Short mmCIF file of C-alpha atoms in Angstrom, two decimals:
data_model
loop_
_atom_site.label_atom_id
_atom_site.label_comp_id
_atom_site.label_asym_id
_atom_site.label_seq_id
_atom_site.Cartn_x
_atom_site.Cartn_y
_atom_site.Cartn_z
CA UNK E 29 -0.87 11.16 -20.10
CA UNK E 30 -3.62 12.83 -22.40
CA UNK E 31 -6.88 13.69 -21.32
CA UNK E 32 -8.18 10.61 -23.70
CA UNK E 33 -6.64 8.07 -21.73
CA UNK E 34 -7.50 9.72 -18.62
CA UNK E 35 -10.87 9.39 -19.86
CA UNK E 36 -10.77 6.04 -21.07
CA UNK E 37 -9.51 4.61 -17.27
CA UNK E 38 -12.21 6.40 -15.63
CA UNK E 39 -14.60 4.83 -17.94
CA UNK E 40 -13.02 1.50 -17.01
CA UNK E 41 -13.33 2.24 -13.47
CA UNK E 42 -16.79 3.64 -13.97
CA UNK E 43 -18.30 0.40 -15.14
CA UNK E 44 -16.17 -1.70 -12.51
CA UNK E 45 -18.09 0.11 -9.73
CA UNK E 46 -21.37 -0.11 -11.52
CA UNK E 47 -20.85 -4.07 -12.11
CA UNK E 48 -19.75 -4.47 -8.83
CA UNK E 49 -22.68 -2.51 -7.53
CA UNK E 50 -25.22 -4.12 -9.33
CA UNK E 51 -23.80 -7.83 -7.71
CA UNK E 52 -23.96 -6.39 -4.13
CA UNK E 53 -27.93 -5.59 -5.21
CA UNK E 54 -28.51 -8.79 -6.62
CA UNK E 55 -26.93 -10.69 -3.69
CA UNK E 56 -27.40 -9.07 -0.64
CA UNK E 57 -24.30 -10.00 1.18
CA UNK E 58 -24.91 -11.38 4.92
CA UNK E 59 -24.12 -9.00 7.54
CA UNK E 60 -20.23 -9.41 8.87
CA UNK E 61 -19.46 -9.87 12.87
CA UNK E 62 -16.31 -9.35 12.97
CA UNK E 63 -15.13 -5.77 13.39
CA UNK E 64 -14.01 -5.50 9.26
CA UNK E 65 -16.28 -3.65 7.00
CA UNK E 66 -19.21 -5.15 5.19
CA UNK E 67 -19.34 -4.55 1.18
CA UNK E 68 -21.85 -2.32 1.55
CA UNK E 69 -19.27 -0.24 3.98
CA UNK E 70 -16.80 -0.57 1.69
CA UNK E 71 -18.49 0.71 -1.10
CA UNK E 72 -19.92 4.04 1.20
CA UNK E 73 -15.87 4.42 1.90
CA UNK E 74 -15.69 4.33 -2.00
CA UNK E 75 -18.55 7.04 -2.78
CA UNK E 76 -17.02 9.34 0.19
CA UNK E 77 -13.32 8.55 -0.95
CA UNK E 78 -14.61 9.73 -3.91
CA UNK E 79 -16.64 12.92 -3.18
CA UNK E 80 -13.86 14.15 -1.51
CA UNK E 81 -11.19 13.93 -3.90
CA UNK E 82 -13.92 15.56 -5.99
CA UNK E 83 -14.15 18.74 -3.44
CA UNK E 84 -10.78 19.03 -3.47
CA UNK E 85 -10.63 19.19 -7.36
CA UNK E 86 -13.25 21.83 -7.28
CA UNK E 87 -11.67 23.81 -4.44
CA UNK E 88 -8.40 23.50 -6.23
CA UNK E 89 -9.90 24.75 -9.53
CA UNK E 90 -11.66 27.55 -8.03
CA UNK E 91 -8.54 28.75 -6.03
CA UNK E 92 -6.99 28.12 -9.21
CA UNK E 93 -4.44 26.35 -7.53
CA UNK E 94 -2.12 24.31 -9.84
CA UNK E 95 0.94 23.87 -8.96
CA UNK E 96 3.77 21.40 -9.96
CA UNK E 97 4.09 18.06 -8.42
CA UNK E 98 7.26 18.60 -6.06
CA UNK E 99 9.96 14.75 -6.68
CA UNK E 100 8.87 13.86 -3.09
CA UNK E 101 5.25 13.76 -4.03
CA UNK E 102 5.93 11.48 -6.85
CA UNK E 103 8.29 9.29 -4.83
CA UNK E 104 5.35 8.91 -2.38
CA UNK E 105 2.86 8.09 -5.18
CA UNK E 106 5.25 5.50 -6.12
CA UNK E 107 5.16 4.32 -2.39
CA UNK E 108 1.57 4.12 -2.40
CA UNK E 109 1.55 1.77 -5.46
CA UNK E 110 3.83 0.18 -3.76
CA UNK E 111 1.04 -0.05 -1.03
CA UNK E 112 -1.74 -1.63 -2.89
CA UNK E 113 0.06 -3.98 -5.12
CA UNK E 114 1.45 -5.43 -1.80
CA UNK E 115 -2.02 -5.55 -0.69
CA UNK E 116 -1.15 -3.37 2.90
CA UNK E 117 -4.13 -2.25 4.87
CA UNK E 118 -4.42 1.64 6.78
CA UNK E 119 -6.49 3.34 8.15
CA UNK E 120 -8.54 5.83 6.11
CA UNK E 121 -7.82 9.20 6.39
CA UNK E 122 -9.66 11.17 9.03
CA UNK E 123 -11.01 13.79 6.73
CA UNK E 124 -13.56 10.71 5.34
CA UNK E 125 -16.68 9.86 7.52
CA UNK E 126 -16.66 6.18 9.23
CA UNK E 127 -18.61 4.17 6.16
CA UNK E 128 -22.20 3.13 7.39
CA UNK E 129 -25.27 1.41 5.72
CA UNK E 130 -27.77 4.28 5.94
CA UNK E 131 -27.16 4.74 2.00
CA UNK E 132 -29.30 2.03 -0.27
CA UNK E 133 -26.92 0.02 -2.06
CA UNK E 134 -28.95 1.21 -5.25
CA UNK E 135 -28.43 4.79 -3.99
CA UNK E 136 -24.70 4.37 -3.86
CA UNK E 137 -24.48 3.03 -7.54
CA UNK E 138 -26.22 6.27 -8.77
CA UNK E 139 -23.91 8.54 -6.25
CA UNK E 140 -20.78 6.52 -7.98
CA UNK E 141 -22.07 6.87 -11.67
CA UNK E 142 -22.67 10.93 -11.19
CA UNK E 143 -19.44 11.04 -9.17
CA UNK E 144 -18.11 9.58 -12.65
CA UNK E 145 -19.28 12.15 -14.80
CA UNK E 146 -18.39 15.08 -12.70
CA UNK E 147 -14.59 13.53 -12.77
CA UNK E 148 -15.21 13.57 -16.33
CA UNK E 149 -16.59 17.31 -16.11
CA UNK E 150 -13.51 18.20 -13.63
CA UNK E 151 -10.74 16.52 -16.28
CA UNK E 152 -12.49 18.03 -19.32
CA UNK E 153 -12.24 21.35 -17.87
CA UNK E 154 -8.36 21.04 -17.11
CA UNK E 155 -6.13 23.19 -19.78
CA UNK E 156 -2.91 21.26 -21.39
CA UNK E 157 -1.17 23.63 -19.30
CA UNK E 158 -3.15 22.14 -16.31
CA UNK E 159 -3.85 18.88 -16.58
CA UNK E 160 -0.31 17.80 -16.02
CA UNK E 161 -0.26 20.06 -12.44
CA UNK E 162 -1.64 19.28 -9.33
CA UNK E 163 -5.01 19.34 -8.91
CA UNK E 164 -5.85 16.76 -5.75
CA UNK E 165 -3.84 16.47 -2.38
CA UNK E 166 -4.01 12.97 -1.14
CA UNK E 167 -4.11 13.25 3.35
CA UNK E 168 -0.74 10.47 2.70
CA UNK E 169 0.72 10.65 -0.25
CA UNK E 170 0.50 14.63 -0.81
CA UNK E 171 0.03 16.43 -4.74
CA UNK E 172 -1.08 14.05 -7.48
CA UNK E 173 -1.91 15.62 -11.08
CA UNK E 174 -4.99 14.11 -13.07
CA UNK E 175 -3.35 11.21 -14.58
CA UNK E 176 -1.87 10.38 -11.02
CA UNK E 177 -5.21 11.11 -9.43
CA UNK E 178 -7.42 8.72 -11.88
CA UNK E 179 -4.75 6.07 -11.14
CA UNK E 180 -5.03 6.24 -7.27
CA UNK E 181 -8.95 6.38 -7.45
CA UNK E 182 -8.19 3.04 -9.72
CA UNK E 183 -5.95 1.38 -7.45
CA UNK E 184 -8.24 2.23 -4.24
CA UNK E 185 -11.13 0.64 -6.34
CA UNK E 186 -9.25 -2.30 -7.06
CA UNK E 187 -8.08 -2.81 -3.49
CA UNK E 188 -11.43 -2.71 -1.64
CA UNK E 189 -13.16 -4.27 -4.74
CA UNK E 190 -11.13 -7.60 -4.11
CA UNK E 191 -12.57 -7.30 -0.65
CA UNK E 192 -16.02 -7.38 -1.36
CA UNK E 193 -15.40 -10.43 -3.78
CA UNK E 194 -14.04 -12.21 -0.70
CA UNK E 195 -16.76 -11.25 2.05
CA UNK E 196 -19.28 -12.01 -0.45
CA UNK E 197 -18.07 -15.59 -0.81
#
């Protein structure tokens, strides 16, 4: 996939979270009892989901660590599609913190829209050569390239996105 339409999903995905954002600020969801996430949780797990696919981007890059996405890693990309069109729930990796409300819902839209420009920064910087290499590890799924990586962060948004429509109903 070139780097345009890389750029053009995260833009999609950029204004999704902002939108979505902005309705959690304007509504204020009530505070859940049971023992699922509130949106506000969900959309920490988002910013930290986030900032830590970003690390590992950086990390990669500075290791210069690109290597080529083994058949196995693909299949389990496919998997995790799979996954989240079927709408299955996991547990989040244990390398992300538990999600909390300490961070201001209007601080977490401004954490999402810089985390947006640095994956713009991170994608911009990739070589041809690069770009189509592995530059994230996913704790399940293993090696994703950029293309691969954009559409997981898409797919995660998507998934806990429809959540927050439903607990804020």
């Amino acid at each position: 996939m070139a780097a345009t339409a890389i750029f053009r999903k995260l833009h999609t995905l950029a204004k999704s979270q902002i939108s979505t954002a902005d309705l959690l600020i304007q509504n204020k969801p009530i505070e859940q009892t049971n023992t699922s996430w509130t949106p506000h949780q969900i959309l920490q797990h988002i910013a930290n989901s986030q900032a830590g696919t970003l690390k590992v981007m950086a990390w990669k890059k500075d290791k210069g660590d690109y290597k080529d996405i083994p058949l196995s890693h693909k299949f389990n990309f496919f998997m995790l599609r799979l996954f989240f069109r079927f709408n299955l729930k996991t547990k989040a990796p244990n390398v992300l913190p538990e999600p909390t409300e300490e961070t201001s819902l209007e601080v977490l839209k401004e954490m999402l829209a810089e985390q947006h420009k640095e994956f713009e920064i991170a994608i911009g910087e990739l070589s041809k050569e690069h770009i189509k290499k592995a530059v994230f590890r996913h704790p399940f799924t293993g090696l994703m390239d950029a293309s691969m990586t954009v559409q997981f962060l898409r797919l995660h948004w998507e998934h806990h996105r429809k959540q927050i429509i439903n607990r804020m109903q």
